[in-house]
Backbone as JSON Lines, residues from 0, in Angstrom:
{"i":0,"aa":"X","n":[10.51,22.94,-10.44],"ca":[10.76,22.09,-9.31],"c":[10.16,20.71,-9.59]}
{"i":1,"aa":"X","n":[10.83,19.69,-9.51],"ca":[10.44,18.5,-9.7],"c":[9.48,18.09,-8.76]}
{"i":2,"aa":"X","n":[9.14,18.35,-7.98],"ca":[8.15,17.79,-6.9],"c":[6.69,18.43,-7.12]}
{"i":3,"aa":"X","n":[6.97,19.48,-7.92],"ca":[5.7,20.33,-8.21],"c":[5.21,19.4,-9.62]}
{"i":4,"aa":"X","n":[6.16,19.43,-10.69],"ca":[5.75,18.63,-11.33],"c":[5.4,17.1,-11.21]}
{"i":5,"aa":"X","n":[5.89,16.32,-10.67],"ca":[5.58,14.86,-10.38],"c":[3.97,14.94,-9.6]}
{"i":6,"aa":"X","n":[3.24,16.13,-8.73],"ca":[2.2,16.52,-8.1],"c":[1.18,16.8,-8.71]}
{"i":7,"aa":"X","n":[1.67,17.75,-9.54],"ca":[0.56,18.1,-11.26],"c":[0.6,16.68,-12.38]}
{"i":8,"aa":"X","n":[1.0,15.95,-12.49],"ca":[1.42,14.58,-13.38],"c":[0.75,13.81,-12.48]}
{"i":9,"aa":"X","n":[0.26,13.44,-11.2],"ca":[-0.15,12.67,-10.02],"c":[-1.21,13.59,-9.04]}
{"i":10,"aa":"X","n":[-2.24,14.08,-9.63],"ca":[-2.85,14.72,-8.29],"c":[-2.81,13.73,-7.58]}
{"i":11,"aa":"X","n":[-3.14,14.54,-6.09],"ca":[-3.62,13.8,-5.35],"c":[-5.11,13.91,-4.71]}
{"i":12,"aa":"X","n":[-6.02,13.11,-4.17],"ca":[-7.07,13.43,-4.26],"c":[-7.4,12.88,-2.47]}
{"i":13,"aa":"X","n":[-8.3,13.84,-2.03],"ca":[-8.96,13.16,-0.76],"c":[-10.93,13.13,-0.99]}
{"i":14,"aa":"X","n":[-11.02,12.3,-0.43],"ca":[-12.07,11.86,-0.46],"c":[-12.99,11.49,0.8]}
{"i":15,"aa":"X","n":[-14.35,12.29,0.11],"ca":[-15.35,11.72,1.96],"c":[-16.48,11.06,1.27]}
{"i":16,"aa":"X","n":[-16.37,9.9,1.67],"ca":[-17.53,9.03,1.16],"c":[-17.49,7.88,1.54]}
{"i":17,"aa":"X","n":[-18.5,7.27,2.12],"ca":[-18.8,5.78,2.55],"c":[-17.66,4.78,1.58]}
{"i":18,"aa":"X","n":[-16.56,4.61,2.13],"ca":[-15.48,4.0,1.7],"c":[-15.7,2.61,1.11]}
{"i":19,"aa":"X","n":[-16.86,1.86,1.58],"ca":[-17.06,0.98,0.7],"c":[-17.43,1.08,-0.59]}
{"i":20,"aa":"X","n":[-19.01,1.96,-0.47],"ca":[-19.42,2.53,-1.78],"c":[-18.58,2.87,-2.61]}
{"i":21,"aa":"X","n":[-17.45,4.07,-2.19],"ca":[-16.54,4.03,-3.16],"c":[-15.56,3.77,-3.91]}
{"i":22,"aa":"X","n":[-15.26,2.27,-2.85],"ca":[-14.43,1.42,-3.27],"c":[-14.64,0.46,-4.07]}
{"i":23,"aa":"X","n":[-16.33,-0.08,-4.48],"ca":[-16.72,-0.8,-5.13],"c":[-17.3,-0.48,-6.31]}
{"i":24,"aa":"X","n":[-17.29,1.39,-6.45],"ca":[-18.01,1.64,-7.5],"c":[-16.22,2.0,-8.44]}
{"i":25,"aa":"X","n":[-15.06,2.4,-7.86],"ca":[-13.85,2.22,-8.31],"c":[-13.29,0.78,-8.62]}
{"i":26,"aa":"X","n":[-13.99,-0.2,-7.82],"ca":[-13.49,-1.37,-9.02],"c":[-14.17,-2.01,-10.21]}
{"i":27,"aa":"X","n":[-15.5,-1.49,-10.06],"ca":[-16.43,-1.7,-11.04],"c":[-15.43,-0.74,-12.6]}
{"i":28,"aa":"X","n":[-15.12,0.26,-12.68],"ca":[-14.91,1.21,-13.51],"c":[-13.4,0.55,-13.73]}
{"i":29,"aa":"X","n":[-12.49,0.25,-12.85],"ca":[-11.15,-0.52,-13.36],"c":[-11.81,-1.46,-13.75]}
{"i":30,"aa":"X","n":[-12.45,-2.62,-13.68],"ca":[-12.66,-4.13,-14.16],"c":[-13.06,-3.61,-15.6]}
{"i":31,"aa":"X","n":[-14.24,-2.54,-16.01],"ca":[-14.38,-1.79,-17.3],"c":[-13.11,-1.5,-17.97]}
{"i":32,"aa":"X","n":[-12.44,-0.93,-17.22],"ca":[-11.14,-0.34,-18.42],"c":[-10.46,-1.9,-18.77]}
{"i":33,"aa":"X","n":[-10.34,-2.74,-17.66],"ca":[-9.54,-3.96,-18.1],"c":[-10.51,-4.91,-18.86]}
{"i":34,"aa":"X","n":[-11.69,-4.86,-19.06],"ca":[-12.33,-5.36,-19.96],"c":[-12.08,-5.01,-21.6]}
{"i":35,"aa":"X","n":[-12.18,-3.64,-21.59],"ca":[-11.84,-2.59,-22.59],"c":[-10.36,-3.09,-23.49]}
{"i":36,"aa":"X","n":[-9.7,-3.45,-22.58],"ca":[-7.83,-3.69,-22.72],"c":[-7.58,-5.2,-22.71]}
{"i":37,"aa":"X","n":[-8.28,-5.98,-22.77],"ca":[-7.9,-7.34,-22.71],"c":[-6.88,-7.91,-23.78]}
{"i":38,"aa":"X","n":[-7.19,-6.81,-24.88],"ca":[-6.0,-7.7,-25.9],"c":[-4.14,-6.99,-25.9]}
{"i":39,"aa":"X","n":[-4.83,-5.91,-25.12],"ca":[-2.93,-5.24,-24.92],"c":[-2.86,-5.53,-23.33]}
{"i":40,"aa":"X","n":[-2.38,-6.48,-23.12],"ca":[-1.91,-6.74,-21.93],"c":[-0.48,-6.22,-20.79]}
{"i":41,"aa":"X","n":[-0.07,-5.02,-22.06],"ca":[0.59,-4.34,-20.92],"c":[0.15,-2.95,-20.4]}
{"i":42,"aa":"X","n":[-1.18,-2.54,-21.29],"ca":[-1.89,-1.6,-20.77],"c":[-3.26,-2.13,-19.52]}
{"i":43,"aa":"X","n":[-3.05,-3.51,-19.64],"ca":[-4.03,-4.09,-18.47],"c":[-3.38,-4.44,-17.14]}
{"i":44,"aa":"X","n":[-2.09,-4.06,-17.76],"ca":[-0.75,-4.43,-16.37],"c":[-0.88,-3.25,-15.06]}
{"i":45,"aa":"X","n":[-1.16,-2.45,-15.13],"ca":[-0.87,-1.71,-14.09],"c":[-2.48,-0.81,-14.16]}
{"i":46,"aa":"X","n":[-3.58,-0.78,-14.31],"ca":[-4.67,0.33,-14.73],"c":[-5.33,0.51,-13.16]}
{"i":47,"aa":"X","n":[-5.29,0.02,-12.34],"ca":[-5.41,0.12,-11.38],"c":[-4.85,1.58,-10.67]}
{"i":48,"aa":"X","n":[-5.3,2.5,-10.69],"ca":[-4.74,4.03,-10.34],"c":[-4.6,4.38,-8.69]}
{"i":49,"aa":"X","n":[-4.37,3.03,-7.93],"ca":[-4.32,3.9,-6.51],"c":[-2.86,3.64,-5.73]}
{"i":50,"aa":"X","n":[-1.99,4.42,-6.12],"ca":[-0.17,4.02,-5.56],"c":[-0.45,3.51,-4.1]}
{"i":51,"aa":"X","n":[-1.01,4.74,-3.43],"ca":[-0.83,4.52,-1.68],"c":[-2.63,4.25,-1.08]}
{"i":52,"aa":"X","n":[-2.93,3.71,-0.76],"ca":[-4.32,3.19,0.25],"c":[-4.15,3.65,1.67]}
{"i":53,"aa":"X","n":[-4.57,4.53,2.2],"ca":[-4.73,4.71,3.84],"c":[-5.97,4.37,4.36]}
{"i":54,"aa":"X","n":[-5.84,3.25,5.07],"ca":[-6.98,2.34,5.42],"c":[-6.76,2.6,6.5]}
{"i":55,"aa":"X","n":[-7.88,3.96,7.73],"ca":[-7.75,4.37,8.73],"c":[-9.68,4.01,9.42]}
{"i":56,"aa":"X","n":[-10.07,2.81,9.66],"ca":[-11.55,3.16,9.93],"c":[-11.78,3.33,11.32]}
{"i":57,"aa":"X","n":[-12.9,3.26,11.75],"ca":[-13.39,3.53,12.99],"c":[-13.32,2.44,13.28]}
{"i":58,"aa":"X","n":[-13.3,2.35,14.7],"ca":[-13.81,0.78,15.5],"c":[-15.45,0.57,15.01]}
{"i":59,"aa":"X","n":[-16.3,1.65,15.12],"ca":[-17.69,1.55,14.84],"c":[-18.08,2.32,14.25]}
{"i":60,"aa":"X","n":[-19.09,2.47,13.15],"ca":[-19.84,3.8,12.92],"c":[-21.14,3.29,12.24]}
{"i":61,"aa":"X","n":[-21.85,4.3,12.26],"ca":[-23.43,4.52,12.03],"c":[-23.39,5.01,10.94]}
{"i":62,"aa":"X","n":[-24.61,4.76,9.63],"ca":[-24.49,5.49,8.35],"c":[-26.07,4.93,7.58]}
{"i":63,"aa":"X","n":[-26.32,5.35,7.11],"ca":[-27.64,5.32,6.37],"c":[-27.1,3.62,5.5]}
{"i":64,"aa":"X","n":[-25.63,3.51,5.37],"ca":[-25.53,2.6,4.75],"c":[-26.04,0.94,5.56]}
{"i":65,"aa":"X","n":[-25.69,1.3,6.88],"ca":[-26.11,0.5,8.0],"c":[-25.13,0.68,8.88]}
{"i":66,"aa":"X","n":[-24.47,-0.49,9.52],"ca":[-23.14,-0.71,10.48],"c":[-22.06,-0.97,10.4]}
{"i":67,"aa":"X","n":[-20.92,-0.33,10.47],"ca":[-19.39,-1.01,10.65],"c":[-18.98,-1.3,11.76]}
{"i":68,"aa":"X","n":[-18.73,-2.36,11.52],"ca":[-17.54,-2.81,12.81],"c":[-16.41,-3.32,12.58]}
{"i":69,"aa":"X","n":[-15.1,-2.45,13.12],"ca":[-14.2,-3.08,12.45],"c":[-13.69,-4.46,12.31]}
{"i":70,"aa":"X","n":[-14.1,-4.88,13.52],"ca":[-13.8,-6.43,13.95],"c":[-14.35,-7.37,12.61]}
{"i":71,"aa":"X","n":[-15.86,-7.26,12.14],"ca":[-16.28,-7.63,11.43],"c":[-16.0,-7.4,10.26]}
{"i":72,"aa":"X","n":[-15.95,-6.31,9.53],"ca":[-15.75,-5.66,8.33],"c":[-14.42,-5.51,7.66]}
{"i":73,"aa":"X","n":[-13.53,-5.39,8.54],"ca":[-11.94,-5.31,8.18],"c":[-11.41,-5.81,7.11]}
{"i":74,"aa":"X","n":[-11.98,-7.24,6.77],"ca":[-11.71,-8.31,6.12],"c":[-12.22,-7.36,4.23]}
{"i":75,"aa":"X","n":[-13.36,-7.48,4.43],"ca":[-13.99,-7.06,3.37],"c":[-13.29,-5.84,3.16]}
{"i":76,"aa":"X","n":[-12.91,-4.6,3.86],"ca":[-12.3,-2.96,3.41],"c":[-11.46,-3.45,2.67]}
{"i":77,"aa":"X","n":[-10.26,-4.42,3.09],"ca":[-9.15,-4.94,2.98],"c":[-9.47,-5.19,1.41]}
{"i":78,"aa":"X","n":[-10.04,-6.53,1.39],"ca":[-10.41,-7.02,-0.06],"c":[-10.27,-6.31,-1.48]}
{"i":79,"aa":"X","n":[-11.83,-5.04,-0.82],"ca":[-11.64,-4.44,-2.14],"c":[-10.88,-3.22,-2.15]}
{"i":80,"aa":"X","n":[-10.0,-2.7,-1.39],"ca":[-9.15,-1.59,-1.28],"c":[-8.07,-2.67,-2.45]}
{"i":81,"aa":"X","n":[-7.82,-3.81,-2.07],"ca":[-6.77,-4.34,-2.97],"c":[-7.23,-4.38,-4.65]}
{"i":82,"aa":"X","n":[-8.34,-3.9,-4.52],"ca":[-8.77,-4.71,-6.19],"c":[-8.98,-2.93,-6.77]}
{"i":83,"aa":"X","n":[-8.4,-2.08,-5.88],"ca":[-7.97,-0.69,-6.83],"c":[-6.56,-0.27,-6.38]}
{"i":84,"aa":"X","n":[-5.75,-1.06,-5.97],"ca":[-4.56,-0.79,-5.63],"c":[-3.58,-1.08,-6.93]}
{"i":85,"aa":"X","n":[-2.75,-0.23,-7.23],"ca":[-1.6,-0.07,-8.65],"c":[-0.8,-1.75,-8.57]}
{"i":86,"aa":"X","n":[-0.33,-1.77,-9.54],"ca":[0.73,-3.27,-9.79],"c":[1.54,-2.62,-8.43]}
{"i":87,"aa":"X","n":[2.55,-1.69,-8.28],"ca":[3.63,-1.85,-6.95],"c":[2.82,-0.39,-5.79]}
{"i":88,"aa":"X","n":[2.25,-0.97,-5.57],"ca":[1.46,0.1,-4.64],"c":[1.4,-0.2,-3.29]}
{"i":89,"aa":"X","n":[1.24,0.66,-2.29],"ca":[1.62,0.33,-0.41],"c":[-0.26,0.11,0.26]}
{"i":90,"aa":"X","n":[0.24,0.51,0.63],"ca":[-1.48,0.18,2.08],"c":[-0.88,0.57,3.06]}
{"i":91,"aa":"X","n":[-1.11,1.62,4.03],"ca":[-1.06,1.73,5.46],"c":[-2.31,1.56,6.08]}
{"i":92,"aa":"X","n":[-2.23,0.24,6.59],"ca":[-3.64,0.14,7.26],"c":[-3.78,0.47,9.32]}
{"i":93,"aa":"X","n":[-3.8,1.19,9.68],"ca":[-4.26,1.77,11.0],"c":[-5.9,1.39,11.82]}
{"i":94,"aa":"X","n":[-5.79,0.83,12.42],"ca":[-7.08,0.7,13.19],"c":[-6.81,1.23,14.89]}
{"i":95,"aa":"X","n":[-7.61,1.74,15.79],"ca":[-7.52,1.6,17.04],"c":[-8.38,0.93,17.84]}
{"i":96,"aa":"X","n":[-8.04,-0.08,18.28],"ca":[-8.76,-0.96,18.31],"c":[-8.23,-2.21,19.58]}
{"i":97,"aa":"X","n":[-8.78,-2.41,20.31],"ca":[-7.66,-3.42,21.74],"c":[-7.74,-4.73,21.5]}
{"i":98,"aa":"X","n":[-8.97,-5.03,20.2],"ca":[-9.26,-6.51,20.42],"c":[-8.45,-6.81,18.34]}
{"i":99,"aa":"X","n":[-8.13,-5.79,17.99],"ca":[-7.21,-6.22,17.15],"c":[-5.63,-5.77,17.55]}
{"i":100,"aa":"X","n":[-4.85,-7.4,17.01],"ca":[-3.62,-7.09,17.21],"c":[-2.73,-7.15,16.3]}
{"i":101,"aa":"X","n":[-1.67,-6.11,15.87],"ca":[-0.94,-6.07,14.91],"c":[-0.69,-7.27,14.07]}
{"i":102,"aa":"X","n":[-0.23,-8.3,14.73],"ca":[-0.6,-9.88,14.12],"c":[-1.63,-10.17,13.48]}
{"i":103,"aa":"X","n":[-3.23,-10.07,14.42],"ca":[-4.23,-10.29,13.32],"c":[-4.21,-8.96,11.77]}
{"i":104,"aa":"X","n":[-3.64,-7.88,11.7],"ca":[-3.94,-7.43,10.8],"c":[-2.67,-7.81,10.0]}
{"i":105,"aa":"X","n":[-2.01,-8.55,10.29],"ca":[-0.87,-8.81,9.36],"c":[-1.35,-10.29,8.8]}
{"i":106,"aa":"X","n":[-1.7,-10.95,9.72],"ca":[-2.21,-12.35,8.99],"c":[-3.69,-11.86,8.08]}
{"i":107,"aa":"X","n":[-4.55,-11.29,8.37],"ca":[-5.45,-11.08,7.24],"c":[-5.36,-10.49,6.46]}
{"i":108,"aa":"X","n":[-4.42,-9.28,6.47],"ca":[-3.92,-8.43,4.98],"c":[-2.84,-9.73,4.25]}
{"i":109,"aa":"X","n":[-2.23,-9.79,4.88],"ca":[-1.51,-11.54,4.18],"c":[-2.44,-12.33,3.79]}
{"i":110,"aa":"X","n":[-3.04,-12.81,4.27],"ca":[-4.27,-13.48,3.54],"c":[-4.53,-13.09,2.07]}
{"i":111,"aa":"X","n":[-5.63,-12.03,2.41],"ca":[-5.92,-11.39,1.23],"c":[-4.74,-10.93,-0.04]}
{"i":112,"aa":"X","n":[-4.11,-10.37,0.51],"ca":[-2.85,-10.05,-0.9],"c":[-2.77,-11.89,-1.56]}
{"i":113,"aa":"X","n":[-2.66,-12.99,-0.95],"ca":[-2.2,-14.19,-1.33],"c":[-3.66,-14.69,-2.19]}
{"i":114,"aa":"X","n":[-4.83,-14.24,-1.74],"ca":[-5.78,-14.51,-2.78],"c":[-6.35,-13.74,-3.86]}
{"i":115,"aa":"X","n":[-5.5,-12.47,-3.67],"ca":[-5.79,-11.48,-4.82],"c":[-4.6,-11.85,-5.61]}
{"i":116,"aa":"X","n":[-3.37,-12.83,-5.79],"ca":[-2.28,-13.15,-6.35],"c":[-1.79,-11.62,-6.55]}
{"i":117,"aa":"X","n":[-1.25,-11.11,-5.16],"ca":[-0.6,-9.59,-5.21],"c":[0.51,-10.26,-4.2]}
{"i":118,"aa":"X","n":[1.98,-9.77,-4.79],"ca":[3.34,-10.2,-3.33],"c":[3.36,-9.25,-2.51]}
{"i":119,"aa":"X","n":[3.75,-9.61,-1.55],"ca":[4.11,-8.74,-0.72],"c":[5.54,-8.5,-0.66]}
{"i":120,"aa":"X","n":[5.78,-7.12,-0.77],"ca":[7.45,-7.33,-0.8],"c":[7.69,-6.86,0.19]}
{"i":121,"aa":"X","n":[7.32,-5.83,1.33],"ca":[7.53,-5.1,2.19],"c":[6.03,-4.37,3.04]}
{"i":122,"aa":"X","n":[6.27,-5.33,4.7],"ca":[5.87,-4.79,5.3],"c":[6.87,-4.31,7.28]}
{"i":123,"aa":"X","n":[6.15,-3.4,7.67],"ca":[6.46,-2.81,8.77],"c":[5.39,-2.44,10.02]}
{"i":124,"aa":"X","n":[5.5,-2.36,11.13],"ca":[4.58,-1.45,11.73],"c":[5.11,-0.36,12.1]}
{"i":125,"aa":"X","n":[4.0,0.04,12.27],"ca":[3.92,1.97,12.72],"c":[3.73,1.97,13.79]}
{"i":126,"aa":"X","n":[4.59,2.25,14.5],"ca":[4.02,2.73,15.8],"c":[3.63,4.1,16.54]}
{"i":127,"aa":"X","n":[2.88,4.18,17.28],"ca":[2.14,5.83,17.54],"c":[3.18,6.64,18.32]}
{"i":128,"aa":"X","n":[3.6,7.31,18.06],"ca":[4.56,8.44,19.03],"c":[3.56,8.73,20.43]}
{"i":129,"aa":"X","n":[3.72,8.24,21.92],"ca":[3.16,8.22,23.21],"c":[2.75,9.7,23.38]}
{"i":130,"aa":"X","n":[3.73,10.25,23.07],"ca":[2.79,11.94,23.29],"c":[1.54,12.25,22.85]}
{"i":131,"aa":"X","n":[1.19,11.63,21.91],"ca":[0.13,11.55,21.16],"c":[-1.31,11.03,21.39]}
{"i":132,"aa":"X","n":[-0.6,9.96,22.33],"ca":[-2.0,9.07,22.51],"c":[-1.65,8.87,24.59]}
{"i":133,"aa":"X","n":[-1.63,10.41,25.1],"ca":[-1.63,10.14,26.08],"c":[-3.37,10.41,27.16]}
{"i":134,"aa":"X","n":[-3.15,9.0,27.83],"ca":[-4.45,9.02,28.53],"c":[-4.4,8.34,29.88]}
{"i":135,"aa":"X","n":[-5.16,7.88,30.16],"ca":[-4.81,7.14,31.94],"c":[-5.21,5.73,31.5]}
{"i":136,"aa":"X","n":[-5.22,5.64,30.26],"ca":[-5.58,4.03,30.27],"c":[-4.92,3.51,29.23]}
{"i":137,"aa":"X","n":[-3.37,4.39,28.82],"ca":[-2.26,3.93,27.6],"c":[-3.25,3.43,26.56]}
{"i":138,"aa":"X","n":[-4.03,4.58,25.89],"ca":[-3.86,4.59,24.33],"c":[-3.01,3.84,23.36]}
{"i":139,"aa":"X","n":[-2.08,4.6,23.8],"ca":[-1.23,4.24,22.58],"c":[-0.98,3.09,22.38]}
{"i":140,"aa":"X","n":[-1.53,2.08,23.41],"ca":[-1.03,0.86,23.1],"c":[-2.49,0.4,22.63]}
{"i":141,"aa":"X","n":[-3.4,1.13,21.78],"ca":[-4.31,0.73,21.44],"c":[-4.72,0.72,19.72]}
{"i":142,"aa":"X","n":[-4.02,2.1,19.12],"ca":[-2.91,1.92,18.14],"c":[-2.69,0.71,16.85]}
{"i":143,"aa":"X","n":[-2.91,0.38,16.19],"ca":[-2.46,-0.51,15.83],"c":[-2.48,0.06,14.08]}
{"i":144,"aa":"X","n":[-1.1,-0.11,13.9],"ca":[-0.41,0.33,12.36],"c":[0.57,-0.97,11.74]}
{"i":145,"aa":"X","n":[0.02,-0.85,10.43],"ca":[1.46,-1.33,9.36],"c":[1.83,-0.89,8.48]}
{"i":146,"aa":"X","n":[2.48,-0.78,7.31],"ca":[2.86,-0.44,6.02],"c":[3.34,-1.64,5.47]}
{"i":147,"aa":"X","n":[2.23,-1.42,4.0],"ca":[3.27,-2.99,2.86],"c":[3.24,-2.17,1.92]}
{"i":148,"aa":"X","n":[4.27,-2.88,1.16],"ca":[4.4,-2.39,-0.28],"c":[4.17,-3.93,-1.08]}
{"i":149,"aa":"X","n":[3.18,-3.82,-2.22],"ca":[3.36,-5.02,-2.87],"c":[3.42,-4.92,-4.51]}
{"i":150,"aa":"X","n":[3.27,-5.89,-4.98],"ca":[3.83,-5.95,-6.51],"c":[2.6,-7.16,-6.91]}
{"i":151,"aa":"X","n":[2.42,-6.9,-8.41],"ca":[2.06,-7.88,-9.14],"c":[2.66,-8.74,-10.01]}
């Protein structure tokens, strides 16, 4: 079955760990391999190993590391989630959050892709299916999703 194989050729991996930490100790180890590769430049073309990014954080959380807030921090997840993202790789970034609005996360993930010199070829939002996020104070319109796909 082709889907079994393309799965075994591509694990996939989940991960629990202070998402910064391990987003910065994964670009430390790509910037190594592309150090390593500087003179074959089409093996420095794509070494970046992460196709899809699901960038789902909390509005807030507590951690020995210190504080997140998404309001504050967003910017920075964003950053270095891009600097382990593949040459044509997506991002679904999700926050719930009332004081971010689909706009601001489209103008700062735009941002950032334009200073990491990454295109954007394709983005969308997601929106939450209402069954889902039902409450007396409409959730769902609290929600906030996109999908890009970009290229180098």
């Amino acid at each position: 079955d082709h889907t079994s194989q393309k799965a075994s050729e591509n694990p996939m991996r989940f991960i629990t760990e202070d998402v910064l930490t391990f987003i910065k100790r994964e670009s430390r180890r790509i910037s190594d391999k592309k150090s390593e590769n500087k003179k074959d430049k089409e093996k420095d073309k794509d070494i970046a190993p992460y196709d899809l990014i699901i960038i789902d954080p909390p509005t807030f959380g507590r951690s020995s590391k210190g504080v997140f807030k998404v309001e504050r921090d967003m910017r920075e997840l964003l950053n270095e989630s891009t600097k382990i993202l593949s040459g044509n790789g997506a991002l679904v970034i999700s926050v719930n959050n009332a004081s971010l609005t689909v706009t601001d996360l489209k103008k700062v993930t735009q941002s950032i892709l334009k200073e990491n010199s990454i295109k954007l070829k394709f983005v969308t939002e997601i929106f939450a299916p209402k069954k889902d996020f039902l409450s007396p104070l409409n959730a769902s319109s609290v929600m906030r999703a996109i999908y890009l796909e970009t290229s180098r």
